[in-house]
Structure formats: C-alpha cells, structure tokens
XYZ file of C-alpha atoms in Angstrom:
650
model
C 84.805 83.265 120.566
C 88.508 83.722 121.633
C 90.992 85.802 119.647
C 90.502 85.439 115.999
C 88.522 82.425 116.384
C 90.698 80.503 118.951
C 89.056 78.675 121.850
C 87.533 80.085 124.802
C 89.833 80.525 127.977
C 88.063 77.821 129.850
C 88.592 75.427 126.812
C 92.223 75.963 126.284
C 94.617 73.393 127.711
C 96.866 74.331 130.483
C 100.392 75.134 129.483
C 103.486 77.016 130.424
C 106.127 79.070 128.898
C 108.897 76.756 127.381
C 111.543 78.976 126.026
C 113.215 77.486 122.857
C 112.155 74.025 123.625
C 109.628 73.336 120.777
C 109.446 74.889 117.269
C 106.438 74.494 114.792
C 104.866 76.504 112.014
C 102.670 79.192 113.070
C 99.491 80.922 111.276
C 100.193 78.895 108.162
C 96.815 80.046 106.637
C 97.948 83.630 106.735
C 101.262 82.716 105.027
C 99.304 81.226 102.316
C 97.168 84.331 102.072
C 100.152 86.578 102.051
C 101.635 84.445 99.368
C 98.565 84.751 97.178
C 98.676 88.580 97.729
C 102.225 88.566 96.420
C 101.188 86.708 93.441
C 98.546 89.274 92.858
C 101.035 92.048 93.064
C 103.203 90.254 90.737
C 100.312 89.732 88.414
C 99.721 93.301 88.203
C 103.204 93.943 87.232
C 102.806 91.301 84.498
C 99.569 92.736 83.275
C 101.070 96.349 82.838
C 104.190 94.598 80.901
C 101.771 92.429 78.613
C 99.348 95.208 77.807
C 102.284 97.639 76.848
C 102.144 99.928 79.968
C 105.632 99.262 80.696
C 106.712 99.908 77.039
C 104.736 103.211 76.901
C 106.361 104.368 80.021
C 109.930 103.504 79.054
C 109.768 104.416 75.379
C 107.076 107.055 75.588
C 103.959 107.576 73.373
C 102.587 110.532 71.260
C 99.072 112.277 71.694
C 97.610 109.808 69.273
C 98.308 106.646 71.233
C 101.409 105.415 69.234
C 104.502 104.115 71.200
C 107.648 105.600 69.963
C 110.362 103.399 68.435
C 107.988 100.582 67.232
C 105.357 99.679 64.795
C 101.820 100.432 66.273
C 98.257 98.979 65.646
C 95.584 101.493 64.660
C 93.153 102.673 67.480
C 89.545 102.871 66.510
C 88.183 106.365 66.238
C 91.633 107.983 66.771
C 93.116 109.527 63.617
C 96.918 109.309 62.969
C 97.040 106.187 65.116
C 98.734 103.014 63.967
C 101.763 104.665 62.544
C 105.256 103.110 62.279
C 107.465 104.826 64.591
C 110.494 102.444 64.278
C 112.817 105.463 63.330
C 111.147 107.843 65.669
C 112.552 106.974 69.215
C 112.135 110.267 70.988
C 109.177 112.037 72.532
C 108.863 115.758 71.836
C 106.424 118.070 73.469
C 105.267 121.007 71.560
C 105.063 123.193 74.678
C 107.164 121.429 77.392
C 106.688 124.125 79.899
C 102.782 123.834 79.829
C 102.610 122.023 83.045
C 99.518 121.268 85.278
C 100.687 121.559 88.702
C 97.485 120.156 90.129
C 97.318 116.940 87.997
C 101.278 116.839 87.921
C 101.267 116.301 84.098
C 102.412 118.071 80.919
C 99.342 119.123 79.038
C 101.188 119.658 75.883
C 100.604 117.681 72.572
C 103.373 115.032 72.254
C 104.923 113.645 69.157
C 107.408 110.970 68.303
C 110.569 112.331 66.477
C 113.812 111.026 65.212
C 115.938 113.664 66.826
C 115.515 116.234 69.524
C 116.311 119.789 68.581
C 120.117 120.314 69.206
C 119.784 124.303 68.940
C 117.187 126.882 69.594
C 114.667 127.146 66.690
C 113.387 130.821 66.722
C 111.265 130.861 63.485
C 109.185 128.594 61.388
C 111.908 128.684 58.757
C 114.317 127.229 61.358
C 111.730 124.319 61.939
C 111.736 123.712 58.209
C 115.441 123.782 57.961
C 115.665 121.399 60.966
C 113.401 118.993 59.359
C 115.126 119.115 55.957
C 118.569 118.616 57.460
C 117.969 116.044 60.078
C 114.711 114.473 58.805
C 113.049 115.141 62.127
C 109.710 116.949 61.845
C 108.652 118.783 64.922
C 105.069 119.683 63.687
C 101.948 117.329 63.703
C 102.385 114.341 61.418
C 100.045 115.471 58.753
C 101.966 118.676 58.108
C 104.693 118.441 55.473
C 107.952 119.724 56.860
C 108.904 121.959 53.705
C 105.631 123.968 54.114
C 105.802 124.804 57.663
C 106.156 128.561 57.137
C 103.204 128.894 54.923
C 100.668 126.346 56.581
C 97.831 128.259 58.562
C 97.647 125.342 60.939
C 101.224 126.040 62.152
C 100.066 127.903 65.147
C 98.105 125.179 66.625
C 100.033 122.128 65.362
C 103.609 123.200 65.529
C 105.749 123.800 68.656
C 105.618 127.105 70.489
C 108.296 129.499 69.546
C 111.214 129.658 70.210
C 111.760 125.972 70.489
C 114.361 125.601 73.148
C 117.632 123.344 72.722
C 116.619 119.905 74.159
C 118.384 116.981 75.279
C 117.050 113.438 75.540
C 116.742 111.840 78.979
C 118.633 108.634 79.411
C 116.593 105.457 79.191
C 113.245 107.348 78.899
C 113.983 109.049 75.712
C 112.022 112.338 76.421
C 113.295 115.560 74.929
C 113.857 117.889 77.748
C 114.898 121.545 77.527
C 118.625 122.148 78.451
C 117.481 125.452 80.004
C 115.039 124.518 82.658
C 114.154 128.229 83.537
C 110.746 127.686 81.980
C 109.890 125.433 84.941
C 110.516 128.403 87.352
C 106.601 128.755 87.917
C 106.243 125.132 88.633
C 109.169 125.125 91.083
C 107.911 128.316 92.600
C 104.822 126.442 93.575
C 106.820 123.658 95.196
C 109.607 125.797 96.857
C 108.336 129.263 97.844
C 111.831 130.862 97.909
C 112.764 129.665 94.547
C 111.959 132.987 92.900
C 115.140 134.365 94.308
C 117.297 132.635 91.787
C 120.579 133.884 93.542
C 119.523 132.302 96.912
C 118.699 129.123 95.343
C 121.837 128.922 93.171
C 123.880 129.698 96.288
C 122.111 126.980 98.241
C 122.647 124.532 95.524
C 126.264 125.573 95.054
C 126.858 125.108 98.755
C 125.474 121.549 98.681
C 127.641 120.768 95.509
C 130.772 122.399 97.165
C 130.242 120.656 100.470
C 129.327 117.154 99.191
C 132.522 115.530 100.644
C 131.748 117.137 104.157
C 128.064 116.123 103.855
C 129.027 112.404 103.242
C 131.553 112.601 106.108
C 129.173 114.046 108.553
C 126.534 111.497 107.537
C 129.159 108.743 108.256
C 129.839 110.522 111.688
C 126.133 110.364 112.492
C 126.224 106.601 111.696
C 129.276 105.871 113.811
C 127.796 108.021 116.760
C 124.606 106.213 116.705
C 126.255 102.738 116.837
C 128.736 103.977 119.763
C 125.795 105.400 121.823
C 124.049 102.144 121.889
C 126.966 100.591 123.526
C 127.772 103.630 125.785
C 124.296 103.853 127.241
C 124.932 100.771 129.338
C 127.623 102.674 131.127
C 125.819 106.058 131.666
C 122.206 104.805 131.875
C 122.314 105.061 135.794
C 123.627 108.471 136.009
C 121.531 109.795 132.993
C 118.306 108.253 134.314
C 118.695 109.615 137.937
C 119.798 113.079 136.582
C 116.744 113.249 134.439
C 114.606 112.109 137.182
C 116.028 114.751 139.593
C 115.545 117.515 136.885
C 111.959 116.580 136.445
C 111.208 116.742 140.307
C 113.130 119.912 140.931
C 111.604 121.705 137.844
C 108.037 120.668 139.002
C 108.857 122.022 142.629
C 110.428 124.968 141.262
C 107.426 125.776 138.957
C 104.968 125.182 141.761
C 106.857 127.592 144.046
C 107.098 130.310 141.357
C 103.312 130.091 140.757
C 102.495 130.363 144.506
C 104.909 133.231 144.920
C 103.287 135.046 141.785
C 99.949 134.455 143.441
C 100.892 135.780 146.913
C 102.801 138.727 145.359
C 99.889 139.635 143.108
C 97.390 139.321 146.002
C 99.338 141.643 148.310
C 99.821 144.215 145.606
C 96.085 144.021 144.711
C 94.981 144.430 148.237
C 97.272 147.572 148.524
C 95.920 149.132 145.379
C 92.270 148.319 146.118
C 92.601 150.090 149.712
C 94.371 152.989 148.155
C 91.704 153.443 145.512
C 88.824 153.037 147.859
C 90.089 155.800 149.970
C 90.074 158.179 146.949
C 86.730 157.403 145.625
C 83.588 155.822 146.826
C 82.335 154.843 143.413
C 82.849 151.101 142.193
C 86.098 150.582 140.272
C 85.810 148.804 136.982
C 89.216 147.101 137.189
C 88.526 145.408 140.424
C 86.633 142.437 138.869
C 89.479 142.113 136.130
C 92.212 142.149 138.938
C 90.259 139.560 140.903
C 89.826 137.324 137.771
C 93.650 137.394 137.325
C 94.317 136.407 140.979
C 91.715 133.631 140.592
C 93.582 132.396 137.541
C 96.865 132.277 139.322
C 95.435 130.554 142.248
C 93.978 127.829 139.890
C 97.327 127.317 138.153
C 99.153 127.097 141.464
C 96.706 124.624 142.979
C 96.939 122.492 139.777
C 100.636 122.574 139.821
C 100.772 121.654 143.324
C 98.554 118.474 142.755
C 100.611 117.622 139.800
C 103.843 117.901 141.853
C 102.208 115.860 144.668
C 101.266 113.081 142.216
C 104.614 113.178 140.573
C 106.537 112.819 143.968
C 104.286 109.940 145.022
C 104.837 108.312 141.685
C 108.509 108.729 142.008
C 108.439 107.261 145.543
C 106.590 104.224 144.678
C 108.320 103.830 141.242
C 111.948 104.575 142.373
C 112.690 100.662 142.335
C 111.198 100.331 138.810
C 113.203 103.055 137.570
C 116.265 100.842 138.785
C 114.802 98.225 136.643
C 115.023 100.508 133.632
C 118.455 101.217 134.156
C 119.192 97.608 134.597
C 117.539 96.799 131.251
C 119.623 99.561 129.408
C 122.802 97.937 130.941
C 121.841 94.483 129.796
C 120.799 95.906 126.296
C 124.243 97.305 125.909
C 125.669 93.869 126.665
C 123.365 92.258 124.140
C 124.949 94.487 121.440
C 128.448 93.495 122.537
C 127.544 89.834 122.264
C 125.441 90.307 119.046
C 127.161 93.168 117.151
C 125.203 92.310 114.010
C 122.085 93.541 115.461
C 123.460 97.123 114.725
C 123.334 96.238 111.086
C 119.502 95.405 111.079
C 118.642 99.027 110.073
C 120.666 98.648 106.928
C 119.042 95.353 105.921
C 115.699 96.695 106.619
C 116.402 100.016 104.712
C 117.774 98.078 101.764
C 114.749 95.758 101.692
C 112.258 98.741 101.944
C 114.170 100.662 99.197
C 114.140 97.889 96.780
C 110.383 97.219 97.325
C 109.551 100.887 97.160
C 111.591 101.215 93.757
C 109.575 98.285 92.389
C 106.256 99.611 93.623
C 106.836 103.190 92.075
C 107.754 101.620 88.793
C 104.659 99.529 88.657
C 102.425 102.577 89.590
C 104.081 104.351 86.731
C 103.394 101.380 84.470
C 99.714 101.487 85.704
C 99.559 105.141 84.693
C 100.179 104.126 81.235
C 98.066 101.059 81.080
C 94.498 100.599 80.092
C 92.204 101.355 77.149
C 93.032 104.344 75.033
C 90.492 107.141 75.325
C 90.351 110.610 73.582
C 90.089 113.543 76.174
C 87.534 115.862 74.517
C 88.838 118.946 76.262
C 92.417 118.617 74.979
C 92.077 116.227 72.103
C 94.799 114.030 73.379
C 94.614 110.271 73.763
C 95.012 109.078 77.349
C 95.337 105.570 78.644
C 92.878 104.930 81.574
C 92.030 101.715 83.567
C 88.262 101.101 83.348
C 85.941 98.807 84.874
C 87.275 96.162 87.250
C 90.761 96.953 86.023
C 90.676 100.366 88.018
C 90.679 98.359 91.293
C 94.252 97.155 90.503
C 95.403 100.644 91.718
C 93.826 100.234 95.036
C 95.058 96.683 95.314
C 98.632 98.054 94.634
C 98.169 100.752 97.133
C 97.289 98.249 99.838
C 100.332 96.234 98.809
C 102.513 99.068 99.524
C 101.246 99.422 103.233
C 101.119 95.684 103.954
C 104.370 94.641 102.394
C 106.119 97.640 104.072
C 104.681 96.768 107.417
C 105.674 92.900 106.710
C 109.249 94.084 106.159
C 109.344 96.044 109.354
C 107.750 93.218 111.236
C 110.377 90.754 109.984
C 113.001 93.081 111.489
C 111.131 93.046 114.912
C 110.778 89.280 114.796
C 114.539 89.003 113.853
C 115.781 90.971 116.757
C 113.272 89.399 119.128
C 114.326 85.966 118.148
C 118.102 86.889 118.745
C 117.374 88.564 122.099
C 115.373 85.630 123.257
C 118.005 83.215 122.202
C 120.565 85.353 124.197
C 118.405 85.760 127.308
C 117.382 82.018 127.678
C 120.892 80.679 127.122
C 122.384 80.309 130.599
C 125.939 79.847 129.395
C 126.620 82.793 127.079
C 129.647 80.932 125.699
C 127.275 78.379 124.218
C 125.356 80.950 122.121
C 124.843 80.025 118.361
C 127.737 81.201 116.265
C 125.362 83.766 114.460
C 122.231 84.287 116.633
C 120.949 86.731 114.136
C 121.138 84.268 111.245
C 119.547 81.583 113.352
C 116.707 83.991 113.972
C 116.253 84.607 110.474
C 116.174 81.056 109.476
C 113.589 80.464 112.244
C 111.509 83.214 110.928
C 111.550 81.982 107.405
C 111.027 78.416 108.193
C 108.189 78.782 111.100
C 106.918 82.205 111.519
C 106.313 84.136 108.203
C 102.528 83.656 108.784
C 102.507 85.196 112.075
C 104.380 88.288 110.726
C 102.021 88.436 107.840
C 98.988 88.357 110.205
C 100.515 91.054 112.606
C 101.225 93.411 109.752
C 97.981 92.980 108.144
C 96.318 94.105 111.496
C 98.324 97.341 111.261
C 97.386 97.743 107.668
C 93.790 97.592 108.568
C 94.219 100.476 111.025
C 96.726 102.611 108.850
C 94.412 102.554 105.701
C 91.273 104.258 107.257
C 93.741 106.947 108.747
C 95.366 107.647 105.487
C 91.911 107.948 103.791
C 90.794 110.380 106.539
C 94.129 112.412 106.128
C 93.440 112.613 102.414
C 89.899 113.736 102.844
C 91.018 116.307 105.478
C 93.563 117.677 102.898
C 91.004 117.817 100.178
C 88.434 119.589 102.148
C 90.909 122.029 103.846
C 89.232 125.369 103.903
C 85.840 124.055 102.794
C 84.536 122.010 105.814
C 83.054 123.562 108.888
C 84.703 123.780 112.296
C 82.870 120.779 113.771
C 83.639 118.464 110.627
C 87.367 119.414 110.845
C 87.346 118.738 114.611
C 85.665 115.314 113.988
C 88.060 114.509 111.287
C 91.194 115.401 113.459
C 89.819 113.433 116.264
C 89.277 110.214 114.189
C 92.779 110.653 112.688
C 94.254 111.016 116.168
C 92.438 108.011 117.603
C 93.415 105.801 114.770
C 97.052 106.962 115.288
C 96.854 106.044 118.907
C 95.346 102.761 118.090
C 98.130 101.964 115.539
C 100.727 102.893 118.133
C 99.140 100.557 120.784
C 98.885 97.697 118.200
C 102.457 98.256 117.102
C 103.627 97.787 120.615
C 101.401 94.751 121.190
C 102.581 93.238 117.917
C 106.152 93.656 118.930
C 105.587 91.883 122.104
C 103.544 89.247 120.364
C 106.562 88.493 118.027
C 108.673 88.206 121.119
C 106.221 85.600 122.713
C 106.176 83.764 119.341
C 110.053 83.604 119.249
C 109.992 82.254 122.855
C 107.046 79.638 122.653
C 106.565 79.133 119.012
C 102.691 80.001 119.392
C 100.477 81.695 116.729
C 99.895 85.277 116.690
C 96.530 85.585 118.717
C 97.966 83.080 121.482
C 101.157 85.116 121.545
C 99.411 88.540 121.673
C 97.214 87.234 124.420
C 99.994 85.766 126.516
C 102.159 88.873 126.036
C 99.226 91.153 126.919
C 98.577 89.201 130.160
C 102.240 89.490 131.144
C 102.241 93.266 130.327
C 99.088 93.738 132.436
C 100.473 91.941 135.335
C 103.551 94.401 135.195
C 101.570 97.578 134.181
C 103.554 99.941 136.543
C 106.988 98.482 135.320
C 105.768 98.809 131.659
C 104.785 102.429 132.291
C 108.005 103.336 133.893
C 110.308 101.714 131.121
C 108.189 103.364 128.221
C 108.243 106.973 129.767
C 111.861 106.997 131.302
C 113.404 104.806 128.611
C 111.731 106.571 125.652
C 112.643 109.804 127.074
C 116.304 108.683 127.501
C 116.353 107.535 123.962
C 114.780 110.797 122.556
C 117.664 112.723 124.399
C 120.068 110.227 122.823
C 118.660 111.130 119.363
C 119.002 114.838 120.081
C 122.479 114.501 121.306
C 123.488 112.769 118.068
C 121.911 115.379 115.934
C 123.604 118.177 117.989
C 127.059 116.595 117.845
C 126.740 116.092 114.080
C 125.541 119.733 113.554
C 128.350 121.100 115.644
C 130.919 118.999 113.808
C 129.167 120.311 110.524
C 129.642 123.948 111.683
C 133.358 123.413 112.316
C 133.879 121.667 108.956
C 131.875 124.091 106.995
C 133.538 126.969 108.653
C 136.414 126.669 106.265
C 134.109 127.774 103.446
C 133.675 131.106 105.123
C 130.376 131.862 103.466
C 127.393 131.311 106.001
C 124.731 131.293 103.450
C 126.039 128.203 101.921
C 125.886 126.377 105.242
C 121.995 126.269 105.477
C 120.961 123.632 103.158
C 124.097 121.290 103.905
C 123.484 121.464 107.627
C 119.702 120.835 107.059
C 120.479 117.584 105.127
C 123.125 116.495 107.537
C 120.815 117.158 110.600
C 117.788 115.288 108.983
C 120.014 112.397 107.968
C 121.401 112.245 111.501
C 118.033 112.267 113.045
C 116.847 109.425 110.684
C 119.892 107.346 111.410
C 119.772 107.828 115.151
C 115.943 106.905 115.177
C 116.700 103.698 113.222
C 119.433 102.551 115.443
C 117.848 103.642 118.751
C 114.617 102.011 117.579
C 116.547 98.685 117.463
C 117.909 99.517 120.989
C 114.197 100.165 122.074
C 112.998 96.810 120.697
C 115.892 95.073 122.494
C 114.876 96.563 125.868
C 111.175 95.691 125.289
C 112.057 92.124 124.528
C 114.358 91.870 127.535
C 111.595 93.135 129.782
C 109.187 90.617 128.479
C 111.746 87.792 129.084
C 112.450 89.225 132.495
C 108.855 89.266 133.421
C 108.349 85.587 132.239
C 111.581 84.651 134.066
C 110.460 86.129 137.401
C 106.910 84.687 137.019
C 108.052 81.111 136.707
C 111.355 80.996 138.397
C 112.512 81.992 142.008
C 116.204 81.210 142.016
C 115.940 77.884 143.939
C 117.361 74.566 142.650
C 115.621 73.617 139.584
C 114.112 76.889 139.137
C 117.156 79.136 138.514
C 116.878 82.584 136.991
C 118.025 83.052 133.407
C 118.427 86.715 133.978
C 121.604 88.842 133.954
C 123.292 89.740 137.300
C 122.228 93.318 136.897
C 118.666 92.366 136.444
C 118.913 90.034 139.351
C 120.127 92.686 141.640
C 117.333 94.997 140.512
C 114.763 92.257 140.941
C 115.946 91.406 144.446
C 115.996 95.149 145.508
C 112.684 95.866 144.197
C 110.847 92.475 144.515
C 107.632 94.073 143.266
C 106.590 90.961 141.414
C 107.842 87.880 143.436
C 108.056 84.571 141.771
C 104.952 82.380 141.340
C 104.928 78.770 141.790
C 105.340 76.713 138.631
C 101.854 75.317 138.947
C 100.558 78.721 137.863
C 99.804 78.844 134.082
C 99.393 81.782 131.656
C-alpha cells in the first residue's frame, strides 16, 4: 500500500511538477470528516445550553441544585430543590474563602439571595437586621430570618462570621468579598512571594504606573519585528559569515586551550612525581588520581579535535550551501517587500486562535455545570456530573482544542505557502495578482481545506499521546522509580521530536499542494523526495538559518528591554521595574517568534520552489529558471545539484 491508501509507486502515472497550472479539490473526504467533527463540537455547545449548563454557569446555582433568578423543577431525593428563585438573582457563599486548591473549587455551601451584603456583618443580630431590612436571608432557606440569633443550627447553616462586605461580579452574579485578603493562602500556593504583601503591592503598583510605557514598548517590539524581516535581506551575508567565523574560531580556540591544559598538566605532574619519588620510596596514593585527571583532559582534547576537524570539513564542503542560505534570506526580504500583507498573518492567526480559545473555554465551563444532579455524601452539596456516555463529551471537546488549533496554524502555513509559490513562479513580478494573500486564502477555502484538515489531524495524533504522558509524569512526580521516570521522559522526548519532524514535513506538503494541487499524501511524498535529494542544503538552511533567526529574536528582546530600562528610569524606583520589564520581554519574544516564524516559513517554501526549479529547468530556451537573480548566482556558483532533463519525473 502507498501513503494512506494511495497506489504503489510502480502503479502511479508518470507526472511532473506543473506550478499553478491546474487546480482541483484535494482530500475531500477529510474535509467532510472535519466538517462533521465541527458539527459535533457545535452539538456539545448546544447540548450544554439545552440542558441548562450555560444558564447554571451564567446565573449560578445553589447547593440544592436550584438555578438562581428563575423557577426550578424539584430534583428527586434532594430537599429544598425546586424552589422559586425569581427574586433571588445572586449566589452567596457561606464561607467564600474555603477554597480547595487541588480541585480548584469553592467548597462552601452556596445559596441564592436577593442582595449581597453591602457591609460587614459581625454578629447574628447583624444577619437578622440585614434580612429584615433588605429581605435577603443569608442562612439556609429553612431558617427564618427573624430567629437567626436563637437557632441552634446557625453555626452550620449560617455564614461564617464576620461576613465580609461583598460585591456582585458583573454578568456572573456571584457575591465576591471586596477585601480579597482571605484569598492570601490560595494566592500563596500560586505565587510563592505573595506572602510579602509590600513586595506584591509594589510590583502591582509598578505595572499600574507603567501601563502606558508597557503598551509603548510592546508596540516597539512589534515594529522592530516587522523591520527586522526586511533588514535581514541586507545584513544576511555579513551576519551569516560572521557567525560561521565565530563558530570556527571558537572551536579552534577551545581545542587549543584543552591541549594546552593537558600538556601543562602533564609537565607539572611529571615534575611533581619525580620530586616525590626522590623523597620517598613508598607508593603515593595521589599518583593514580593525578593520572586520571590527565587522562580525562586527554579525552576531552582528542574529542574536541575530532569535532573541530569534522566542523572544518563541513564548512569546507558546505560553504557554497551557506551562500544559498544567504541568497534565500535575501529573496525572502524581497517577498515581504512585494507582499507586505504577509507581515499581518500573525495578527489574523492570533485573532482566530483567541476567538476559538474563548469559545472552547466557555463551552468547557458549560460542561462543568452540565449533567445529572448528584448529592455529594461527604459535603452534602449537589453537584452536576456527566455520567455514562456523556462523560466522553469532555474528551471529544479536548481533542477539538488540539485539532482545531492545529488546523488554524496549518491554514496560516498554507496561506503563506500559496502566496510565496505565486510570487516565485510568476516570471514577471509586475503581473502578480493585486492581492496574492487574498488569492491564496480563496484557493485554500475553495480547494485545500481537506488537505489542511488531514495534516493537522496527523499532528493531533502525535500531540495527544505526548500530552497524556506529560500529565501522567506530573501526576506521578515523586512516586515513580528512576527507571519509570526515565522511560516516560524518553517517550515524551521522542514524541516531541516526531511532532517537530511531522510539522516540517507538513509545511512542505502544504507548499507542494499549493504548487501542484495534489492531495496531502502525494504532496508529502513529493516534497520528501525533493528534500532527500537536497539533504545537505536542507541541513545547512535549518542550522544556519534557524540560528540567525534565533539571534534576531534575542536582538529584538534586548533592544526592547534596553528601551524599557531607559523609559522606566524616569520612575527612579528600581523595584517597580521588575514586573513591567518581564511582561515587556515576554511579549517582545512572543511577537518576534510569531513574525520570524512567518519569515522561516517563507524561506522554507522558497527553498522547495528553488529545488524544483533547478531539478526541471537549466536556463536554456524553453526551460528558463523562475528563480531570482540572487538565487541564480548562488546556483551557478555552487552548482551542487545540476539541472535534470525534463524527461525525469518525481
């Protein structure tokens, strides 16, 4: 069997790469499968709304299963259920500070009340007065408000004294204490240094006082990232060769130092041993230890020499391929000049991911309050739980988070690949479409959503086991033996490496689909064959190119942090700089990573196009190159992969 059920190699018809000539729908069954999956995701949302989970989340419910603000149906076996809470719209917790950090929930009994306490209530007489004046009874429903001070049940069924002043949350109508100091223990478990209230207050005050500067620095990081993508085309040659020279010199210097240390240590050891042997005829215990140290230095020196030799040979044979990397960076800068809307792709992707994540979290919260009401025998409170087949909806929803997130990221890769392919295989750049990005999006939506769905599903199949193993590892931390811990970490690492490899192959498969309009498996196979034929080039581009882009990220973070120090210097209080600078640096790295990841995708797609171009064209009449002049010069200088006659097929 071929890839995913495709025909065997010998049975496949001969064909060639025909960039942008034909266009047809690809992987239609996978598009239908993904559509059905989306219908299932929407069905879960509809189920939670129809069964009252959404209403219970928004309006809240008491410990007897009654939803606040509406008339309720009685629940079999649960007393005080089925009450009319039309006038009781707020959820009040008898002990709001009783938080279960492990289960992440409030363990206190909850009641529906008509008004949250607007002042601190220190005694049961205050509770009675509040109930009489405002008509809001804060004890359990069966206790009459005018008898609160005398009832023996008041200690179990009335709120813990003193009752703090509360304020209702907007939309969700939960009575929340105005003074959140009672949550200090919970916060202490999340942030270790929160016990120092003065430090926490100073950090928060620093962020509040510097919010304009933080916003300005974040915008600066955004601008620097966009500028760097264009500037790299002009400094790529100098930057790459400087880095190459530094690596070679560093390796030679390190090897020389190791040999010098070994020789110096050996001379000193011989002199010491000769002197000691003259003074005593007994064996010296330290001689063996000294020889072991010398042997270790020798091993390090020899290993460094071998590494340096291999590195020099690689640099010698790959110097022309380094020139190709420089040319690709140069052309990638041109792509962003011709297609400036490519720089906006991270915004669209982030917006789509944010909207989906908000939707996913809301439905997950709906699921938390959906299901059959069950009485907890330990606490006596009513909880809503999904039972039977319904409990698998949570797992379905979790898979949806991964698959749809990967689908959105894959759509970005396909969009960028389609635009770059259009740019590369258009000989006259003045005849490019008015909006190549929009054209690429339209092609994606019309023809290739199935391919994107299939590729993202493959990543999902690898990501889910890795996340499960990570969860098991965290749950067993400190309990498993060393062998089990090592095996778990090894499996996690292997799955992570497999995921990265599949991501790279998927990205090239999307580019092949954008070129030839073939299905995912065919595109992945064709792209893989091209990459194997150019393995050394791929290795050079991925090592040198990734390192250069990593330095670009560090440069943006450093410049943003330096600008932050200068801007925050006007506040004159160093302790207030810490949190604002951390926020700014994290945002700067995130922005730089998003933008330079787009740049990396452009470089990878350009290389695939270049490899196809050199395979089927040789610059003669009728077989002219599509490539840019910079790439043509690099190809003629290197000429490590000469053109192949058109009779050859992939």
